[in-house]
Coordinates of C-alpha atoms in Angstrom, one line a residue:
Chain C
M1 CA 176.1 126.0 125.0
T2 CA 176.0 127.8 128.3
G3 CA 178.5 129.8 130.5
S4 CA 179.0 126.8 132.8
E5 CA 182.1 125.5 130.9
V6 CA 183.8 128.9 131.2
S7 CA 186.8 129.2 133.6
G8 CA 186.4 131.4 136.8
D9 CA 188.6 134.2 135.5
T10 CA 186.9 134.4 132.1
R11 CA 183.5 134.3 133.8
E12 CA 184.4 137.2 136.0
A13 CA 185.7 139.2 133.1
I14 CA 182.5 138.5 131.2
V15 CA 180.4 139.5 134.2
R16 CA 182.4 142.7 134.5
A17 CA 182.0 143.5 130.8
T18 CA 178.2 142.9 131.1
Y19 CA 178.1 145.1 134.1
R20 CA 179.9 148.0 132.4
A21 CA 177.7 147.6 129.3
L22 CA 174.5 147.6 131.4
C23 CA 175.7 150.7 133.3
A24 CA 176.6 152.5 130.1
N25 CA 173.7 151.5 127.9
G26 CA 170.8 150.4 130.1
Y27 CA 169.1 147.1 129.7
A28 CA 167.3 147.6 126.4
D29 CA 170.4 148.8 124.6
T30 CA 172.8 146.2 126.0
T31 CA 173.5 144.0 123.0
I32 CA 176.0 141.2 122.8
S33 CA 178.3 143.5 120.8
A34 CA 178.0 146.2 123.4
I35 CA 179.2 143.6 126.0
A36 CA 182.0 142.4 123.6
A37 CA 183.2 146.0 123.3
E38 CA 183.7 146.1 127.1
F39 CA 185.3 142.7 127.2
E40 CA 189.1 142.7 127.7
K41 CA 189.8 139.2 126.5
S42 CA 189.4 137.6 123.1
K43 CA 185.8 138.4 121.8
S44 CA 185.6 134.9 120.3
L45 CA 185.6 133.5 123.9
L46 CA 182.4 135.4 124.6
Y47 CA 180.7 134.5 121.3
Y48 CA 181.8 130.9 121.7
H49 CA 180.5 130.4 125.2
Y50 CA 177.3 132.4 125.2
D51 CA 174.3 132.1 123.0
G52 CA 173.3 135.8 123.2
K53 CA 172.3 138.7 125.3
D54 CA 169.9 136.7 127.5
D55 CA 172.5 134.1 128.2
L56 CA 175.0 136.7 129.3
L57 CA 172.5 138.6 131.4
E58 CA 171.5 135.4 133.1
E59 CA 175.2 134.9 134.0
F60 CA 175.3 138.5 135.3
L61 CA 172.2 138.1 137.4
R62 CA 173.5 134.9 138.9
F63 CA 176.8 136.7 139.8
V64 CA 174.9 139.7 141.3
L65 CA 172.8 137.3 143.3
D66 CA 175.8 135.3 144.6
Q67 CA 177.5 138.6 145.5
L68 CA 174.4 139.8 147.4
E69 CA 174.2 136.5 149.2
S70 CA 177.8 136.6 150.3
E71 CA 177.6 140.3 151.3
L72 CA 174.5 139.6 153.4
A73 CA 176.2 136.5 154.9
A74 CA 179.3 138.6 155.7
T75 CA 177.5 141.3 157.6
D76 CA 178.1 141.1 161.2
A77 CA 175.6 142.6 163.6
T78 CA 175.5 143.0 167.3
D79 CA 171.7 142.9 167.5
A80 CA 168.6 142.2 165.5
E81 CA 167.9 145.8 164.7
A82 CA 171.4 146.3 163.3
Q83 CA 171.1 143.0 161.4
L84 CA 167.9 144.3 159.9
W85 CA 169.4 147.6 158.8
N86 CA 172.4 145.8 157.3
V87 CA 170.0 144.2 154.8
I88 CA 168.1 147.4 154.2
D89 CA 171.4 149.3 153.6
Q90 CA 172.3 146.7 150.9
L91 CA 169.0 147.3 149.2
L92 CA 168.6 151.0 149.8
P93 CA 172.1 152.6 150.4
P94 CA 171.7 155.8 152.3
E95 CA 173.8 157.7 149.7
P96 CA 173.8 155.7 146.5
D97 CA 176.4 156.9 144.0
A98 CA 175.7 157.2 140.2
E99 CA 177.0 153.6 139.5
A100 CA 174.8 152.1 142.3
M101 CA 171.8 153.9 140.7
R102 CA 172.7 152.7 137.2
L103 CA 173.1 149.1 138.3
R104 CA 169.7 149.2 140.0
R105 CA 168.1 150.8 136.9
A106 CA 169.5 147.9 134.8
L107 CA 168.1 145.4 137.2
V108 CA 164.7 147.1 137.3
E109 CA 164.6 147.0 133.5
A110 CA 165.7 143.4 133.4
R111 CA 163.1 142.5 136.0
A112 CA 160.3 144.1 134.0
N113 CA 161.1 141.4 131.4
A114 CA 160.8 138.6 133.9
P115 CA 157.2 137.7 132.7
H116 CA 158.7 137.0 129.2
S117 CA 161.7 134.9 130.4
A118 CA 161.5 131.8 132.6
T119 CA 165.2 132.3 133.4
Y120 CA 164.9 135.9 134.6
H121 CA 161.7 134.9 136.5
D122 CA 163.6 132.2 138.4
R123 CA 166.6 134.4 139.1
F124 CA 164.5 137.2 140.5
E125 CA 162.3 134.8 142.5
E126 CA 165.5 133.4 144.0
S127 CA 166.9 136.9 144.8
D128 CA 163.6 137.9 146.5
E129 CA 163.7 134.7 148.5
V130 CA 167.3 135.4 149.6
I131 CA 166.4 139.0 150.7
V132 CA 163.2 138.0 152.4
D133 CA 165.0 135.2 154.2
R134 CA 167.7 137.5 155.5
L135 CA 165.1 140.1 156.6
A136 CA 163.0 137.4 158.3
A137 CA 166.1 136.0 160.1
A138 CA 166.8 139.5 161.6
V139 CA 163.1 139.9 162.6
D140 CA 163.1 136.4 164.1
R141 CA 166.2 137.1 166.1
G142 CA 164.6 140.3 167.4
V143 CA 161.5 138.4 168.5
E144 CA 163.5 135.6 170.1
T145 CA 165.7 138.0 172.1
G146 CA 162.7 140.2 173.1
A147 CA 164.1 143.3 171.2
F148 CA 161.1 143.1 168.9
R149 CA 157.4 142.5 169.5
A150 CA 156.0 139.0 168.8
V151 CA 155.4 139.8 165.0
D152 CA 155.3 137.1 162.3
P153 CA 158.8 137.4 160.7
E154 CA 157.9 136.3 157.1
P155 CA 155.1 138.8 156.4
T156 CA 157.1 141.6 158.1
A157 CA 160.1 140.7 155.9
E158 CA 157.9 140.7 152.8
F159 CA 156.6 144.2 153.7
V160 CA 160.0 145.6 154.2
C161 CA 161.2 144.0 150.9
S162 CA 158.3 145.5 148.9
T163 CA 158.9 149.0 150.4
A164 CA 162.6 148.8 149.4
Y165 CA 161.8 147.6 145.9
G166 CA 159.2 150.2 145.3
A167 CA 161.5 153.0 146.4
I168 CA 164.2 151.7 144.1
E169 CA 161.8 151.3 141.2
R170 CA 160.5 154.9 141.6
A171 CA 163.9 156.3 142.2
V172 CA 165.6 154.8 139.1
T173 CA 162.7 155.2 136.7
L174 CA 162.3 158.9 137.6
E175 CA 166.0 159.5 138.2
D176 CA 165.3 161.0 141.6
Q177 CA 166.8 159.7 144.9
R178 CA 164.0 161.1 147.1
P179 CA 162.0 157.9 147.3
I180 CA 165.0 156.1 148.7
H181 CA 165.5 158.7 151.5
E182 CA 161.8 158.8 152.2
A183 CA 161.5 155.0 152.4
R184 CA 164.5 154.8 154.8
T185 CA 162.8 157.4 157.0
G186 CA 159.5 155.5 156.8
L187 CA 161.2 152.2 157.6
E188 CA 162.8 153.9 160.7
R189 CA 159.4 154.9 161.9
Y190 CA 158.0 151.4 161.1
V191 CA 160.8 149.7 163.2
D192 CA 160.1 152.3 166.0
G193 CA 156.3 152.0 166.0
C194 CA 155.7 148.4 164.8
L195 CA 158.7 146.3 165.6
R196 CA 160.7 147.5 168.6
A197 CA 159.4 146.1 171.9
E198 CA 157.6 148.6 174.0
E199 CA 159.6 149.7 177.0
Chain G
M1 CA 151.0 164.8 114.3
T2 CA 149.6 163.9 117.8
G3 CA 146.4 162.5 119.2
S4 CA 145.2 166.0 120.3
E5 CA 143.2 166.5 117.1
V6 CA 141.3 163.3 117.6
S7 CA 137.6 163.4 118.6
G8 CA 136.6 162.1 122.1
D9 CA 135.0 159.0 120.7
T10 CA 137.9 158.0 118.6
R11 CA 140.3 158.7 121.3
E12 CA 138.4 156.5 123.7
A13 CA 138.3 153.7 121.0
I14 CA 142.0 154.0 120.5
V15 CA 142.8 153.9 124.2
R16 CA 140.6 150.8 124.6
A17 CA 142.4 149.1 121.7
T18 CA 145.8 150.0 123.2
Y19 CA 144.6 148.7 126.6
R20 CA 143.5 145.4 125.0
A21 CA 146.7 145.1 123.1
L22 CA 148.8 145.7 126.2
C23 CA 146.8 143.2 128.2
A24 CA 147.1 140.5 125.5
N25 CA 150.7 141.1 124.4
G26 CA 152.6 142.9 127.3
Y27 CA 154.4 146.1 126.7
A28 CA 157.4 144.8 124.7
D29 CA 155.2 143.1 122.1
T30 CA 152.6 145.8 121.7
T31 CA 153.3 147.1 118.3
I32 CA 151.2 149.7 116.4
S33 CA 149.8 146.8 114.3
A34 CA 148.8 144.9 117.4
I35 CA 146.9 148.0 118.5
A36 CA 145.3 148.4 115.1
A37 CA 144.2 144.7 115.2
E38 CA 142.2 145.6 118.4
F39 CA 140.8 148.9 116.9
E40 CA 137.2 148.7 115.9
K41 CA 137.2 151.8 113.6
S42 CA 139.0 152.4 110.4
K43 CA 142.7 151.6 110.9
S44 CA 143.7 154.6 108.8
L45 CA 142.4 156.9 111.6
L46 CA 144.9 155.3 113.9
Y47 CA 147.8 155.5 111.5
Y48 CA 146.9 159.0 110.5
H49 CA 146.6 160.5 114.0
Y50 CA 149.5 158.7 115.8
D51 CA 153.2 158.6 114.9
G52 CA 153.8 155.2 116.4
K53 CA 153.7 152.9 119.4
D54 CA 155.1 155.5 121.8
D55 CA 152.6 158.1 120.7
L56 CA 149.7 155.7 121.3
L57 CA 151.1 154.5 124.7
E58 CA 151.5 158.1 125.8
E59 CA 147.8 158.7 125.0
F60 CA 147.0 155.5 126.9
L61 CA 149.1 156.6 130.0
R62 CA 147.4 160.0 129.9
F63 CA 144.0 158.3 129.9
V64 CA 144.9 155.9 132.8
L65 CA 146.2 158.9 134.7
D66 CA 143.0 160.9 134.1
Q67 CA 140.9 157.9 135.2
L68 CA 143.0 157.4 138.3
E69 CA 142.6 161.1 139.2
S70 CA 138.8 161.0 138.7
E71 CA 138.4 157.7 140.6
L72 CA 140.5 159.2 143.5
A73 CA 138.4 162.4 143.4
A74 CA 135.1 160.5 143.4
T75 CA 135.9 158.3 146.4
D76 CA 133.9 159.4 149.4
A77 CA 135.3 158.7 152.8
T78 CA 133.8 159.3 156.2
D79 CA 137.2 159.7 157.9
A80 CA 140.9 160.0 157.3
E81 CA 141.7 156.4 157.7
A82 CA 138.9 155.3 155.2
Q83 CA 140.2 158.0 152.8
L84 CA 143.7 156.6 153.1
W85 CA 142.5 153.1 152.4
N86 CA 140.5 154.3 149.4
V87 CA 143.8 155.3 147.7
I88 CA 145.6 152.1 148.8
D89 CA 142.7 150.0 147.5
Q90 CA 143.1 151.7 144.1
L91 CA 146.8 150.9 144.0
L92 CA 146.7 147.5 145.7
P93 CA 143.2 146.0 145.2
P94 CA 142.5 143.3 147.9
E95 CA 141.6 140.7 145.2
P96 CA 143.0 141.9 141.8
D97 CA 141.6 139.9 138.9
A98 CA 143.7 138.7 135.9
E99 CA 142.9 141.9 133.9
A100 CA 143.9 144.2 136.8
M101 CA 147.2 142.2 137.1
R102 CA 147.9 142.4 133.3
L103 CA 147.3 146.1 133.2
R104 CA 149.7 146.6 136.1
R105 CA 152.2 144.5 134.4
A106 CA 152.0 146.6 131.3
L107 CA 152.4 149.7 133.3
V108 CA 155.5 148.3 135.2
E109 CA 157.0 147.4 131.8
A110 CA 156.3 150.8 130.4
R111 CA 157.7 152.5 133.5
A112 CA 161.0 150.6 133.2
N113 CA 161.4 152.5 129.9
A114 CA 160.9 155.9 131.5
P115 CA 164.6 156.6 131.7
H116 CA 164.7 156.3 127.9
S117 CA 161.6 158.5 127.2
A118 CA 161.0 162.0 128.4
T119 CA 157.3 161.6 127.8
Y120 CA 157.0 158.4 129.9
H121 CA 159.1 160.0 132.5
D122 CA 156.8 163.0 132.7
R123 CA 153.6 160.9 132.8
F124 CA 154.9 158.6 135.5
E125 CA 156.2 161.6 137.5
E126 CA 152.8 163.2 137.2
S127 CA 151.0 160.0 138.3
D128 CA 153.3 159.6 141.3
E129 CA 152.5 163.2 142.3
V130 CA 148.8 162.6 142.0
I131 CA 149.0 159.5 144.2
V132 CA 151.3 161.0 146.8
D133 CA 149.1 164.1 146.9
R134 CA 146.0 162.1 147.6
L135 CA 147.7 160.0 150.2
A136 CA 149.2 163.1 151.8
A137 CA 145.7 164.7 151.9
A138 CA 144.3 161.7 153.8
V139 CA 147.2 161.8 156.3
D140 CA 146.9 165.6 156.7
R141 CA 143.1 165.2 157.4
G142 CA 143.9 162.6 160.0
V143 CA 146.5 164.9 161.7
E144 CA 144.0 167.8 161.6
T145 CA 141.1 165.9 163.1
G146 CA 143.3 164.2 165.7
A147 CA 142.7 160.7 164.3
F148 CA 146.4 160.4 163.4
R149 CA 149.5 161.4 165.3
A150 CA 151.3 164.6 164.3
V151 CA 153.3 163.0 161.4
D152 CA 154.6 164.8 158.4
P153 CA 152.0 164.0 155.7
E154 CA 154.3 164.1 152.6
P155 CA 157.1 161.7 153.7
T156 CA 154.4 159.4 155.1
A157 CA 152.6 159.4 151.8
E158 CA 155.9 158.8 149.9
F159 CA 156.5 155.8 152.1
V160 CA 153.1 154.3 151.5
C161 CA 153.4 154.9 147.8
S162 CA 156.7 153.1 147.5
T163 CA 155.4 150.1 149.5
A164 CA 152.4 149.8 147.1
Y165 CA 154.6 150.2 144.0
G166 CA 157.1 147.6 145.2
A167 CA 154.4 145.1 146.0
I168 CA 152.9 145.6 142.5
E169 CA 156.3 145.3 140.8
R170 CA 157.2 142.1 142.7
A171 CA 153.7 140.6 142.1
V172 CA 153.5 141.3 138.4
T173 CA 157.0 140.4 137.5
L174 CA 156.9 137.1 139.4
E175 CA 153.2 136.5 138.6
D176 CA 152.4 135.9 142.3
Q177 CA 149.8 137.9 144.2
R178 CA 151.4 137.3 147.7
P179 CA 153.4 140.5 147.8
I180 CA 150.1 142.5 147.4
H181 CA 148.4 140.7 150.3
E182 CA 151.6 141.0 152.5
A183 CA 151.9 144.7 151.7
R184 CA 148.3 145.3 152.6
T185 CA 148.8 143.5 156.0
G186 CA 152.0 145.5 156.6
L187 CA 150.3 148.7 155.8
E188 CA 147.5 147.9 158.2
R189 CA 150.1 147.3 160.9
Y190 CA 151.8 150.6 159.9
V191 CA 148.6 152.6 160.2
D192 CA 147.9 150.9 163.6
G193 CA 151.4 151.4 165.0
C194 CA 152.7 154.6 163.4
L195 CA 149.7 156.7 162.3
R196 CA 146.6 156.1 164.4
A197 CA 146.6 158.4 167.5
E198 CA 147.3 156.6 170.7
E199 CA 144.2 156.2 172.9

């Protein structure tokens, strides 16, 4: 049994309950009953449609990924550099609030379990691909328009993606936002010194 | 009861057993009995001196950190740029073998639990400080000798540290070494474009 037979409304309510349970409890302590406690509809719906915690978290990861994709697709940028920063801002918000930090912490915890779960592995691989593709598209646009130097878009995007992930991992595990701010400053310098076309 | 009363030899044997158990089983499945199974001396020594898995893993983290510090202190570099790469090479080996990857995976998994453990939090905070200090010392030397531009060493070191951590996290969770290679290439470009003094 998987969540695929669930109606859109119910799926969204389940995803929201999972999200609240993750924010409140962290990944390790989010049990199916913790999710049920946050679920506003009949608990039996949840137990009927999902096999357990991993099944619910997979649904949640798919939802987060879909949302990330549509947010990235919706961002409108006048130029390549703004387009690049739109993606960076999604990953590393300049002023992340407590909820944004809790969500990222739950994702870092879930991701640490990816080597033990083929499903998590595939979801995170997919989300890395989406992020790297969007970053590479911005870099490619800059190279095409002459705003950026003739760099290779894909490795550049991989580098920016790793920097953002490392800053998030360090920030959420040590509960200290400084790595996020420092990574943004470092990325500004990188765009300045390594990407923007010389005058 | 803590490991502090244990003799040096026994402590080293315990750390090695913990290391082998972590490499073989990953963080989540490393139980005290998995560590005992790898321990060559009397199991009772281990159960007598350590309270449980967390206590043993703390000992292991302390050992890894001490080793990292002495390896970083022992590296001898002719100039600031070589000194910087000595630290980067420790974090992101150019050709990590399977064991180096398994160790990093266990550390990523342990670190994801830092928000739930004051001890882990303190150990990882300390290791980040050691790494950032060593990176900052290399940058500072480059600024002093005129090899590097007049950048601020600390934020530059934070940026490099986050890039390395993100590459490790992505590589170990997806079991794919490409982020490590891409991060090294990106860091070479960063040193080139943002750090090295203009001719």
